[in-house]
Tab-separated table of C-alpha atoms in Angstrom:
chain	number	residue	atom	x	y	z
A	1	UNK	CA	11.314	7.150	17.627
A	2	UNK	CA	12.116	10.164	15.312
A	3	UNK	CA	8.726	12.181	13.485
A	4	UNK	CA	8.274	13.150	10.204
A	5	UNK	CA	6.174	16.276	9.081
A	6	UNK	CA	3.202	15.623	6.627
A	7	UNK	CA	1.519	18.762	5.554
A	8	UNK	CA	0.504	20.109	8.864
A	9	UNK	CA	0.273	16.558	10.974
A	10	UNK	CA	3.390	14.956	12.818
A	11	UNK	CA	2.748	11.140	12.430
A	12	UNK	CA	5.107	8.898	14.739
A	13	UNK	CA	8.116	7.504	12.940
A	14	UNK	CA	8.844	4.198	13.856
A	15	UNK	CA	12.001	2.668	12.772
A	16	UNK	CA	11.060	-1.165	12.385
A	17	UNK	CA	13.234	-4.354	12.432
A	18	UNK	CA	12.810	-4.810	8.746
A	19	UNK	CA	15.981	-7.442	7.940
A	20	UNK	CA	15.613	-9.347	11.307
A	21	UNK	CA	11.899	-9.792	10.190
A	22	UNK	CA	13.089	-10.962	6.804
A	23	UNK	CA	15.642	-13.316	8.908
A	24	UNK	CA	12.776	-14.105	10.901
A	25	UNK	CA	11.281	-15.442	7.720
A	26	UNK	CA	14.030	-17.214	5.995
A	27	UNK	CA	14.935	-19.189	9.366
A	28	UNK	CA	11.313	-20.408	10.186
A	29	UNK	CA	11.297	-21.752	6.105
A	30	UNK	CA	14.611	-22.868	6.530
A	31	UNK	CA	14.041	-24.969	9.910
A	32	UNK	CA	11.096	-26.014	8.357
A	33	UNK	CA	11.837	-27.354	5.293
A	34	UNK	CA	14.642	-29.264	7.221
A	35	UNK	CA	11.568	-31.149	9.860
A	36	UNK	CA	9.689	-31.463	7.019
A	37	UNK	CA	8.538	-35.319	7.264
A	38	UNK	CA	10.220	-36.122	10.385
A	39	UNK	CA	9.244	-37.215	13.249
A	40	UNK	CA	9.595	-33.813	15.487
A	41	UNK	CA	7.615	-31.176	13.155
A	42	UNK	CA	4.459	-31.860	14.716
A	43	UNK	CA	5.003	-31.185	18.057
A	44	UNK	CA	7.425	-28.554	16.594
A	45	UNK	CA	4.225	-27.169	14.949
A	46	UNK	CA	1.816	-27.283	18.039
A	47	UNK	CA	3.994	-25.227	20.071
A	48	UNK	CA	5.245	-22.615	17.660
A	49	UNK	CA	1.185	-22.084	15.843
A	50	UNK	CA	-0.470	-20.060	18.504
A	51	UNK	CA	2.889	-18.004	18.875
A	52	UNK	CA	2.219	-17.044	15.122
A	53	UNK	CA	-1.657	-17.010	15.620
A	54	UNK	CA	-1.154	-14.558	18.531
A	55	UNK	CA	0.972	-12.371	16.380
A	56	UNK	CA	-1.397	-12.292	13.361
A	57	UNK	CA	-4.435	-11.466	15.746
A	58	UNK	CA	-2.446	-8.571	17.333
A	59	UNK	CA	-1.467	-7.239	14.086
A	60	UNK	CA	-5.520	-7.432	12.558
A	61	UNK	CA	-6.799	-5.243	15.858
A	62	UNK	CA	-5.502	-1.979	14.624
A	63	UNK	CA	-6.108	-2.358	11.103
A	64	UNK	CA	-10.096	-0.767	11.859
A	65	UNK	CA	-8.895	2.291	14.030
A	66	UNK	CA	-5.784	3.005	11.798
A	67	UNK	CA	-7.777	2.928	8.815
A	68	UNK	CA	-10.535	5.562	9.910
A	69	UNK	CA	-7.722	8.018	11.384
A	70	UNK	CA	-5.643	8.376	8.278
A	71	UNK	CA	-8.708	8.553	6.036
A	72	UNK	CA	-9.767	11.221	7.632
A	73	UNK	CA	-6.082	13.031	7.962
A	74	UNK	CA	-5.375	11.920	4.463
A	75	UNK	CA	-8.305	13.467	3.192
A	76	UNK	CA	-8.270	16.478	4.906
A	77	UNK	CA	-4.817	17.150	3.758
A	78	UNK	CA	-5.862	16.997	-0.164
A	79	UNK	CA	-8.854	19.506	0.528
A	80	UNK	CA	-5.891	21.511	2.029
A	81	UNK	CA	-4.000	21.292	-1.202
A	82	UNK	CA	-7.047	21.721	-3.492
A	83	UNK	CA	-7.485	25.262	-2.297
A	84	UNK	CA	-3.906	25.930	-2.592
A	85	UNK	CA	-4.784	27.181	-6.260
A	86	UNK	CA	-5.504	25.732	-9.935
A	87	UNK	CA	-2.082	24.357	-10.290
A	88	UNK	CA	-2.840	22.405	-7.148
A	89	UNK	CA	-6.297	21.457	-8.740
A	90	UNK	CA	-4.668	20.443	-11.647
A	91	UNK	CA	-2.067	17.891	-10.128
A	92	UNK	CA	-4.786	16.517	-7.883
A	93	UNK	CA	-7.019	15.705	-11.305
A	94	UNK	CA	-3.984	14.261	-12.635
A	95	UNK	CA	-2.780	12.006	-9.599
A	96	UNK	CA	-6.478	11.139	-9.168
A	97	UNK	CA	-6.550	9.718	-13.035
A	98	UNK	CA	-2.959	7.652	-12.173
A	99	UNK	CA	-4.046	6.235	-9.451
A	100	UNK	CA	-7.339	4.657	-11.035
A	101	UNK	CA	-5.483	3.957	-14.700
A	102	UNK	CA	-3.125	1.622	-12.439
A	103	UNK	CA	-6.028	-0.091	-10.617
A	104	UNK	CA	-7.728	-0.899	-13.681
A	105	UNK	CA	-4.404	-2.015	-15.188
A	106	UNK	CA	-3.429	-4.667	-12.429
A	107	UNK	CA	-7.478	-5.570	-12.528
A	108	UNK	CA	-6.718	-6.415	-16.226
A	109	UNK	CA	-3.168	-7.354	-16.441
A	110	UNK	CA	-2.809	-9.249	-12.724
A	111	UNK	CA	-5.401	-12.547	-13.439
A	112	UNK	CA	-4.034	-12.896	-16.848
A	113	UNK	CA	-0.731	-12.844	-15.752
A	114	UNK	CA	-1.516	-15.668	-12.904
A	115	UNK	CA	-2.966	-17.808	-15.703
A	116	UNK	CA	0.347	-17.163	-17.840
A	117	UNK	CA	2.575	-17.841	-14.681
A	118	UNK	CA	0.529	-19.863	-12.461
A	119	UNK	CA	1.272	-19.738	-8.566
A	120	UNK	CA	3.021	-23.210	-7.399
A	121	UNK	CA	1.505	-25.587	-5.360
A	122	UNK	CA	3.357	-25.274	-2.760
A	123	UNK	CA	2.162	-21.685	-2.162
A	124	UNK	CA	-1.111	-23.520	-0.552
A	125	UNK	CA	0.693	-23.704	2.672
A	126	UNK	CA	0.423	-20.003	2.924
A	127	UNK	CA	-3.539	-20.445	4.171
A	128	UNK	CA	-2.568	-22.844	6.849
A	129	UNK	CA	-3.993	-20.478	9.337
A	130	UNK	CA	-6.587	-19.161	7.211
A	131	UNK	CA	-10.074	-20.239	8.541
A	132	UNK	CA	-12.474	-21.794	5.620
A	133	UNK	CA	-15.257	-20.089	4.828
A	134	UNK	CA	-17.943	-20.257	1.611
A	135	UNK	CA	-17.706	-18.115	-0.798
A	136	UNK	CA	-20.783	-15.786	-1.512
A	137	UNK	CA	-20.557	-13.652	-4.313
A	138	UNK	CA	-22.981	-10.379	-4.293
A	139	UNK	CA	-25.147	-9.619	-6.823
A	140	UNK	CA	-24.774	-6.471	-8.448
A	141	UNK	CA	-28.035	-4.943	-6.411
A	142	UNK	CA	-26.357	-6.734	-3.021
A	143	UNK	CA	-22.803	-5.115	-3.742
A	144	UNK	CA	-24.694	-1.601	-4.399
A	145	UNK	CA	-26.872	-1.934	-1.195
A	146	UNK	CA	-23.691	-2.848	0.497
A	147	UNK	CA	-21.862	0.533	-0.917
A	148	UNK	CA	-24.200	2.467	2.390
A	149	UNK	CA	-24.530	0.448	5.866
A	150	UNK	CA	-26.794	2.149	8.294
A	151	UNK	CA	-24.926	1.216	11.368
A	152	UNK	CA	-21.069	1.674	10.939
A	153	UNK	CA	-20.100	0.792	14.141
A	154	UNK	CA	-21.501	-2.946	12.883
A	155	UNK	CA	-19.581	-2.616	9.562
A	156	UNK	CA	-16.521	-2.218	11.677
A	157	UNK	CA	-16.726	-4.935	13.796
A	158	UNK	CA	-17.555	-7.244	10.459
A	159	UNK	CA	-15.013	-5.729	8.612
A	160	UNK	CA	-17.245	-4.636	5.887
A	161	UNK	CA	-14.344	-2.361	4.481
A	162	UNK	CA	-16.533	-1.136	1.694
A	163	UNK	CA	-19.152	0.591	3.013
A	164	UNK	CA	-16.440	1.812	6.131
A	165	UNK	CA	-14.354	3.719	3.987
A	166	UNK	CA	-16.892	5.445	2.275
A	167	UNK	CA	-18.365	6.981	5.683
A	168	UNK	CA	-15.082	7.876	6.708
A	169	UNK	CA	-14.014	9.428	3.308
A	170	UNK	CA	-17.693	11.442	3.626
A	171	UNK	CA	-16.854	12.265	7.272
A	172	UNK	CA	-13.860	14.186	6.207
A	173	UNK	CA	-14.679	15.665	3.508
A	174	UNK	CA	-17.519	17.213	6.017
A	175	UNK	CA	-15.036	18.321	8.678
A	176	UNK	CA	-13.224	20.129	5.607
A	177	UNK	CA	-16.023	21.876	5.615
A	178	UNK	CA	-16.670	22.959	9.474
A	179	UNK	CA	-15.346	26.195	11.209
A	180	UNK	CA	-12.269	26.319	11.756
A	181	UNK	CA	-11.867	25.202	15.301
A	182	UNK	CA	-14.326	22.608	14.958
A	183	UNK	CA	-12.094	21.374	12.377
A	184	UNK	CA	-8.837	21.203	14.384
A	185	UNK	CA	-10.648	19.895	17.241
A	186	UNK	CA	-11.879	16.679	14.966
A	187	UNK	CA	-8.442	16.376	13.233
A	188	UNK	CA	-6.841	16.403	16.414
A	189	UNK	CA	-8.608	13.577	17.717
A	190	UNK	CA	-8.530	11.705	14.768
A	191	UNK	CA	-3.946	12.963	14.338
A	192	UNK	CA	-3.448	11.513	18.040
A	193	UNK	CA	-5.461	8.100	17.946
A	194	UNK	CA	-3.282	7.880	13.851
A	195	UNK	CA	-0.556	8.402	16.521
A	196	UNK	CA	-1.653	5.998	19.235
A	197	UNK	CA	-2.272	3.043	16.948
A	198	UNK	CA	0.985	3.452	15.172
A	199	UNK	CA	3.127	3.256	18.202
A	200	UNK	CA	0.794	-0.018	19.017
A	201	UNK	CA	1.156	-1.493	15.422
A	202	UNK	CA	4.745	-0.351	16.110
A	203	UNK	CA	4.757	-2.915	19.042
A	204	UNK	CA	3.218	-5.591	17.340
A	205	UNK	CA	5.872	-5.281	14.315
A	206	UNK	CA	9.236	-5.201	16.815
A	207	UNK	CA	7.701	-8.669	17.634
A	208	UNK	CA	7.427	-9.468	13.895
A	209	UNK	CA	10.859	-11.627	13.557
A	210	UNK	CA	9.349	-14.127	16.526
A	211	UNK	CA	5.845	-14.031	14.309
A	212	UNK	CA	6.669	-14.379	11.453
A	213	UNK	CA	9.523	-17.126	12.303
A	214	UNK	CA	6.439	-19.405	13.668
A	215	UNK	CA	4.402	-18.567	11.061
A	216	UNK	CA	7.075	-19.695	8.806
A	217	UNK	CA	7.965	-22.383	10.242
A	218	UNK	CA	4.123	-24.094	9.865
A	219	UNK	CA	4.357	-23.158	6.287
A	220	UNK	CA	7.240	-24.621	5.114
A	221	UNK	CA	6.264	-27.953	7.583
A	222	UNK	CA	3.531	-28.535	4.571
A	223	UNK	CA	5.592	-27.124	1.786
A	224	UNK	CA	8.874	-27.750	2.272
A	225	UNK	CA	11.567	-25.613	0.003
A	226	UNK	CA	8.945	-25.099	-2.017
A	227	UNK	CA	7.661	-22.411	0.025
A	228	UNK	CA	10.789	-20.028	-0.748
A	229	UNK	CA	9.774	-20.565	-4.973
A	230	UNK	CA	6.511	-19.562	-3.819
A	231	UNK	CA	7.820	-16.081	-2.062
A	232	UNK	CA	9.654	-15.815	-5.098
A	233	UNK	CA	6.981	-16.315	-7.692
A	234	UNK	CA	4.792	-13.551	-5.317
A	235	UNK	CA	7.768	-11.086	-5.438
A	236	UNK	CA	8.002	-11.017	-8.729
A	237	UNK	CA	4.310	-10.927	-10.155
A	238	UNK	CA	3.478	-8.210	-7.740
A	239	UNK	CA	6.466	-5.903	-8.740
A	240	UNK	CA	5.353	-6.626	-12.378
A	241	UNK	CA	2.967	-4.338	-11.668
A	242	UNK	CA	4.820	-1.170	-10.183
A	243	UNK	CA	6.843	-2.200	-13.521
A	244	UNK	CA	4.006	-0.556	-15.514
A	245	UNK	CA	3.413	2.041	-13.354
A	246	UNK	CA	7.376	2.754	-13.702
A	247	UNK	CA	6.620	2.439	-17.682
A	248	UNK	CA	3.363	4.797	-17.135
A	249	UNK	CA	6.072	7.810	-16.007
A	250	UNK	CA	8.004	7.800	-19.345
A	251	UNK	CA	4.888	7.954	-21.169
A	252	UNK	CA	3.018	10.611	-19.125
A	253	UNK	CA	6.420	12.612	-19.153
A	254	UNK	CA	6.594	12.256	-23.511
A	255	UNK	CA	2.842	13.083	-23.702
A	256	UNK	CA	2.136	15.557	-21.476
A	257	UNK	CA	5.465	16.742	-20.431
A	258	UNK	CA	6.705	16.931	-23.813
A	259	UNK	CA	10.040	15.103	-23.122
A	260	UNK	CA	11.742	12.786	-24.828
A	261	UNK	CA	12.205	8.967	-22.852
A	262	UNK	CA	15.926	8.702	-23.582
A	263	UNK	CA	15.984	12.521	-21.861
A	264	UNK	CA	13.953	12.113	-19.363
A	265	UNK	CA	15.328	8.512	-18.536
A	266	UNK	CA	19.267	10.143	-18.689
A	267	UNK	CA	17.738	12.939	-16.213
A	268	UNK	CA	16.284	10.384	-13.569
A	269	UNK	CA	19.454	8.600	-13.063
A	270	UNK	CA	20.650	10.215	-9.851
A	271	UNK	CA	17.348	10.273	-8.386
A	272	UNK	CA	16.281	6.830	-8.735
A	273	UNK	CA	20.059	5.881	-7.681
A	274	UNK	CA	18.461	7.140	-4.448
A	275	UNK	CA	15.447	5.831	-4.283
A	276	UNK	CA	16.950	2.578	-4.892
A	277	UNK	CA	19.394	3.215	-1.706
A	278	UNK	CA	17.107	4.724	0.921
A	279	UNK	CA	13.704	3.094	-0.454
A	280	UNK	CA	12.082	7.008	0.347
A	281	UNK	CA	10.635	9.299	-1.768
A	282	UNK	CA	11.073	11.522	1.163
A	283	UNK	CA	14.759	11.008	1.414
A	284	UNK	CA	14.924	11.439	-2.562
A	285	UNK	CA	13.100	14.688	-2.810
A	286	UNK	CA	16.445	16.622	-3.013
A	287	UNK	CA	17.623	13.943	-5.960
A	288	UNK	CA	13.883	14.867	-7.644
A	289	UNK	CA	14.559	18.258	-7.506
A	290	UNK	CA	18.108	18.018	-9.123
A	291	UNK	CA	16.608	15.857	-12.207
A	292	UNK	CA	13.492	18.551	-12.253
A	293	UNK	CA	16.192	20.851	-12.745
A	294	UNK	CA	17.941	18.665	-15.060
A	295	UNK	CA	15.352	18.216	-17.440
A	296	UNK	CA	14.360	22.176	-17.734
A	297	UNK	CA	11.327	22.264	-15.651
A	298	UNK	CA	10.626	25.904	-13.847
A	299	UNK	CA	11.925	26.130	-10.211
A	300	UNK	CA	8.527	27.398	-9.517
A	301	UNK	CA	6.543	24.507	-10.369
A	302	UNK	CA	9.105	21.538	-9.054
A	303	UNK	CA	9.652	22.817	-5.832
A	304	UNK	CA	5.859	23.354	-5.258
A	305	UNK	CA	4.456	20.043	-7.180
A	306	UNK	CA	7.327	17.607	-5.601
A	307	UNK	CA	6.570	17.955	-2.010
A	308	UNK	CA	2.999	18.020	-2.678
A	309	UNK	CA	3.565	14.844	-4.388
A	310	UNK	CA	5.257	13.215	-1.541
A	311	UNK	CA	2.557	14.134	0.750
A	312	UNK	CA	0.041	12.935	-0.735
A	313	UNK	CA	0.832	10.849	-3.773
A	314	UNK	CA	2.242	7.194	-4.315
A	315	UNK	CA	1.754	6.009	-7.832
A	316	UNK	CA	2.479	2.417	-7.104
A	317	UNK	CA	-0.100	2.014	-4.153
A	318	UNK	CA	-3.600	1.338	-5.729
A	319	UNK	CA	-1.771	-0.898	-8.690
A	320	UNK	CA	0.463	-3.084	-6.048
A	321	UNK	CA	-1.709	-3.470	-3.292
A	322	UNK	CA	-4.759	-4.707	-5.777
A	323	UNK	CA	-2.370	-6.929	-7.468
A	324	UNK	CA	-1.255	-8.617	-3.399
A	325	UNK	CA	-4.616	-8.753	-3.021
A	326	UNK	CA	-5.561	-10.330	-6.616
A	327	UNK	CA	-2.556	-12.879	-5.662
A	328	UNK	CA	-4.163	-14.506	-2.194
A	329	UNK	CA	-7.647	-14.438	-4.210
A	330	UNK	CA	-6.128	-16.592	-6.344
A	331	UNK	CA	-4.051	-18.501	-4.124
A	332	UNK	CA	-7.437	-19.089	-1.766
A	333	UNK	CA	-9.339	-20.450	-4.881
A	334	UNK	CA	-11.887	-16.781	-4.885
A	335	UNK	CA	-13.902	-16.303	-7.962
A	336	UNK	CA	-12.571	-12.288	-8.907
A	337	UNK	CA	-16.470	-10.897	-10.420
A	338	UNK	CA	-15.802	-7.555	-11.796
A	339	UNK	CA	-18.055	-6.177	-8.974
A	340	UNK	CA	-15.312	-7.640	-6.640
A	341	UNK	CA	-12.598	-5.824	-8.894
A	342	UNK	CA	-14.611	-2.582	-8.820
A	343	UNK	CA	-14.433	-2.786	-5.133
A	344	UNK	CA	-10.967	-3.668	-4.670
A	345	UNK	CA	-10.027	-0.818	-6.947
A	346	UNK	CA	-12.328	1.643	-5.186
A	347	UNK	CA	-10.747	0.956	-1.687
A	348	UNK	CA	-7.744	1.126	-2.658
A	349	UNK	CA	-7.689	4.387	-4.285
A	350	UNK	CA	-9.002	5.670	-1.195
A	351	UNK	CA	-6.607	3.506	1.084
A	352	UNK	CA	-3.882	5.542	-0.479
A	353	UNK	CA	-4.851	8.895	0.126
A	354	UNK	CA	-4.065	7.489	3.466
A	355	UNK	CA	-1.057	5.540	3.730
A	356	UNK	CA	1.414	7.461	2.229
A	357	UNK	CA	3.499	9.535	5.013
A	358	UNK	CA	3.954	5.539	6.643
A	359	UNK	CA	7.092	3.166	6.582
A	360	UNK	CA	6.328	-0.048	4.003
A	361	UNK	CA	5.538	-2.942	6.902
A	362	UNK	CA	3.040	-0.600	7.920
A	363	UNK	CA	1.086	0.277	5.181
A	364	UNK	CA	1.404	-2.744	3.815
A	365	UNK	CA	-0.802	-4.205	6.244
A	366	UNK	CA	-3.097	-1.282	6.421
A	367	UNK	CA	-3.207	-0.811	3.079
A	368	UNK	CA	-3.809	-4.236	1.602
A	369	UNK	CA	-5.520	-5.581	4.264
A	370	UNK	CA	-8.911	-3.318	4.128
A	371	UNK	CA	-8.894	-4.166	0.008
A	372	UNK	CA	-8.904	-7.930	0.751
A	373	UNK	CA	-11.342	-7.778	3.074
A	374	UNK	CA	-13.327	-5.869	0.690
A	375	UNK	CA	-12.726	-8.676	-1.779
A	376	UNK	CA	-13.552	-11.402	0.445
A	377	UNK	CA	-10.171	-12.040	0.424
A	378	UNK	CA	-8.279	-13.540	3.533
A	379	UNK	CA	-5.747	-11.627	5.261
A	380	UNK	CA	-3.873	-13.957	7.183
A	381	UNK	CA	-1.663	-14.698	4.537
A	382	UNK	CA	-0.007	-10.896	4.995
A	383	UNK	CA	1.262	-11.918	7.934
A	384	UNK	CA	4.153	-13.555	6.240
A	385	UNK	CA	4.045	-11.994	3.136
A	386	UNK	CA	4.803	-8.324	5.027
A	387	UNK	CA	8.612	-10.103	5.851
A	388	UNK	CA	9.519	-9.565	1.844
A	389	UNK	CA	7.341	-6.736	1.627
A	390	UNK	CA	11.246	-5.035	1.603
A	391	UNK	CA	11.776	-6.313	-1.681
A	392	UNK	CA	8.581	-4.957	-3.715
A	393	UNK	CA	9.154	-1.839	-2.129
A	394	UNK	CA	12.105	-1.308	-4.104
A	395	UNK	CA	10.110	-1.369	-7.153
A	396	UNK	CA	7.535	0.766	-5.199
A	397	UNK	CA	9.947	3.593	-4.680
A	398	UNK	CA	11.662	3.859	-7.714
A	399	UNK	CA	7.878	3.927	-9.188
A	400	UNK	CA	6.921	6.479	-7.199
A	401	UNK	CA	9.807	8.645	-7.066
A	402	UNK	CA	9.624	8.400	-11.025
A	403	UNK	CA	6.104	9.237	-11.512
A	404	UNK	CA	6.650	12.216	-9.759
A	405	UNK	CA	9.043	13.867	-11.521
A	406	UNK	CA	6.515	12.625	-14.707
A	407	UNK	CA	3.679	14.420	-12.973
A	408	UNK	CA	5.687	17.619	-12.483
A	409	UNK	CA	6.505	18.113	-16.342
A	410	UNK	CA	3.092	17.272	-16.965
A	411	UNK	CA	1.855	19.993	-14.523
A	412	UNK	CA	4.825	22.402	-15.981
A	413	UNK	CA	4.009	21.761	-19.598
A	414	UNK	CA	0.077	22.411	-19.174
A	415	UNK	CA	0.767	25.641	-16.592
A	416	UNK	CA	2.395	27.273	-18.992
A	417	UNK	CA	1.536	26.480	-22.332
């Protein structure tokens, strides 16, 4: 295990078996397509199921305590950087407005897009171990009642997402505002159990090839080939949308930053080469930098706006985890109210405060998985959809990595004007 720094907190690093997972994947569909209708894939089935069902189960537990921690660290490291001055104050406002523009976008865009390009058929085996369950669907006095629960611990162990973040979001803005002791004292709890669970979800995801291989396995035992369309289909509907967060950098950079596309487009070359290669915005801060330069922005503001940015910024979060999350709605047959959409959009812009310092199988889980459940949307289906989480996080970098350097001419342009 190496660590990375993130504003004053060292979160565990864990380098994860991310192409033996997605091997894990492709053999499971592949040895399951080929039992498909014979004799042997039921007994097959029965023994490989609970392997994937344990899996699944160990990777939910640590969703809850995960959550809460990085909230709280998350949060505490934007109040950090809103009293770093108005420039800071400024870029916050700004990232703050991105981040909700692209939920509302893949709120919009994501259904109609799923009615233009309708999910297969076969992608139905991708609830096999999803337990049924009625759908209720809040009124808008229910949904706003639900927004406060009196007894948290209880919202926890229901998974009532909603009302969880919000406490936790309140709870550090409130240690933000304690002494300063008190204040390390609660972010140090809250840095070493972020710490704790990570190494444990680190576990859980070393064991991912043998997971998601059963997993697989069941899935393509009902679907057949048709399961690897289906992973297909997902992939590319779900990077649609970092697409237009990608498109959202060139326009924020002509608007605001007062740059022309073709320019700024010719300047981001060399960084998103390296985004594309590492799949880091951390790794492709230097490359950010150099196209910062590049395109005439002031040393000044790049090299204080682009780290910020990578601290505590990823453009593509709130827009492609609501559009995963839109995807098994639709793929589990769940009416999508706009109350439902307001929610999904509202935990996931705080979700990503959150999840940013954390390698992609991780906060892809943690991430997406406390938005479904605020949608009434099962989770199980991550499970197997984390093993080509490597591909959409392509798209994911190169959004982010590009948005930033869009954010910093913005900031530039309206410092100095």
């Amino acid at each position: 295990m190496t660590k990375t720094q993130t504003s004053r907190f060292e979160l565990v690093r864990i380098e994860l078996p991310v192409a033996w997972t997605f091997a894990g994947l492709v053999a499971g569909l592949g040895l399951g397509t080929i039992l498909s209708g014979g004799a042997m894939i039921d007994s097959v089935v029965e023994w490989t199921a609970p392997i994937g069902t344990l899996w699944l189960r160990a990777l939910q537990m640590t969703i809850i305590p995960l959550v809460a921690a990085l909230l709280v660290l998350g949060i505490a490291q934007m109040a950090a950087a809103a009293r770093a001055g108005a420039a800071a104050r400024r870029m916050l406002l700004l990232v703050f407005a991105l981040l909700t523009l692209g939920g509302i976008i893949t709120a919009t865009v994501m259904p109609w897009l799923l009615e233009l390009a309708p999910i297969p058929a076969s992608a139905s085996a991708f609830l096999a171990h999803t337990p049924e369950q009625a759908q209720q669907l809040p009124s808008l006095a229910d949904f706003v009642a639900s927004l406060v629960s009196p007894n948290i611990v209880a919202a926890a162990a229901e998974t009532a997402m909603l009302p969880f973040t919000i406490f936790f979001a309140l709870l550090a803005v409130a240690i933000s505002k304690l002494s300063e002791g008190q204040r390390a004292s609660l972010l140090g709890f809250f840095h070493a159990l972020a710490n704790a669970m990570l190494i444990i979800i680190g576990w859980v995801l070393w064991l991912a090839p043998v997971g998601v291989f059963a997993l697989g396995l069941g899935v393509a035992a009902q679907a057949g080939g048709g399961a690897f369309g289906a992973l297909l289909h997902y992939i590319l509907v779900v990077s649609a949308m970092g697409g237009f967060v990608l498109l959202g950098a060139y326009v924020l950079a002509w608007i605001i930053g007062g740059i022309a596309p073709w320019r700024f487009a010719r300047a981001m070359l060399p960084a998103q080469a390296v985004a594309l290669s590492t799949q880091s915005s951390l790794a492709s801060l230097p490359a950010m930098l150099d196209s910062s330069g590049r395109l005439g922005l002031r040393q000044s503001t790049a090299e204080f706006v682009l780290p910020l940015a990578v601290a505590i910024f990823r453009a593509t979060s709130p827009a492609m985890n609501l559009a995963v999350a839109i995807y098994v709605a639709y793929l589990a047959g769940i009416e999508l109210t706009p109350t439902l959409l307001a929610a999904g959009i509202g935990v996931a812009l705080i979700i990503s405060v959150g999840s940013v310092s954390l390698p992609g199988s991780i906060s892809f889980v943690v991430s997406i998985g406390p938005i479904a459940l605020a949608m009434g949307v099962p989770i199980e289906p991550l499970a197997l959809l984390v093993a080509v989480e490597m591909l959409p996080d392509i798209m994911r970098t190169l959004g982010n990595v590009t948005m930033n350097v869009a954010v910093t001419s913005a900031v530039d342009r309206v410092q100095h004007d």
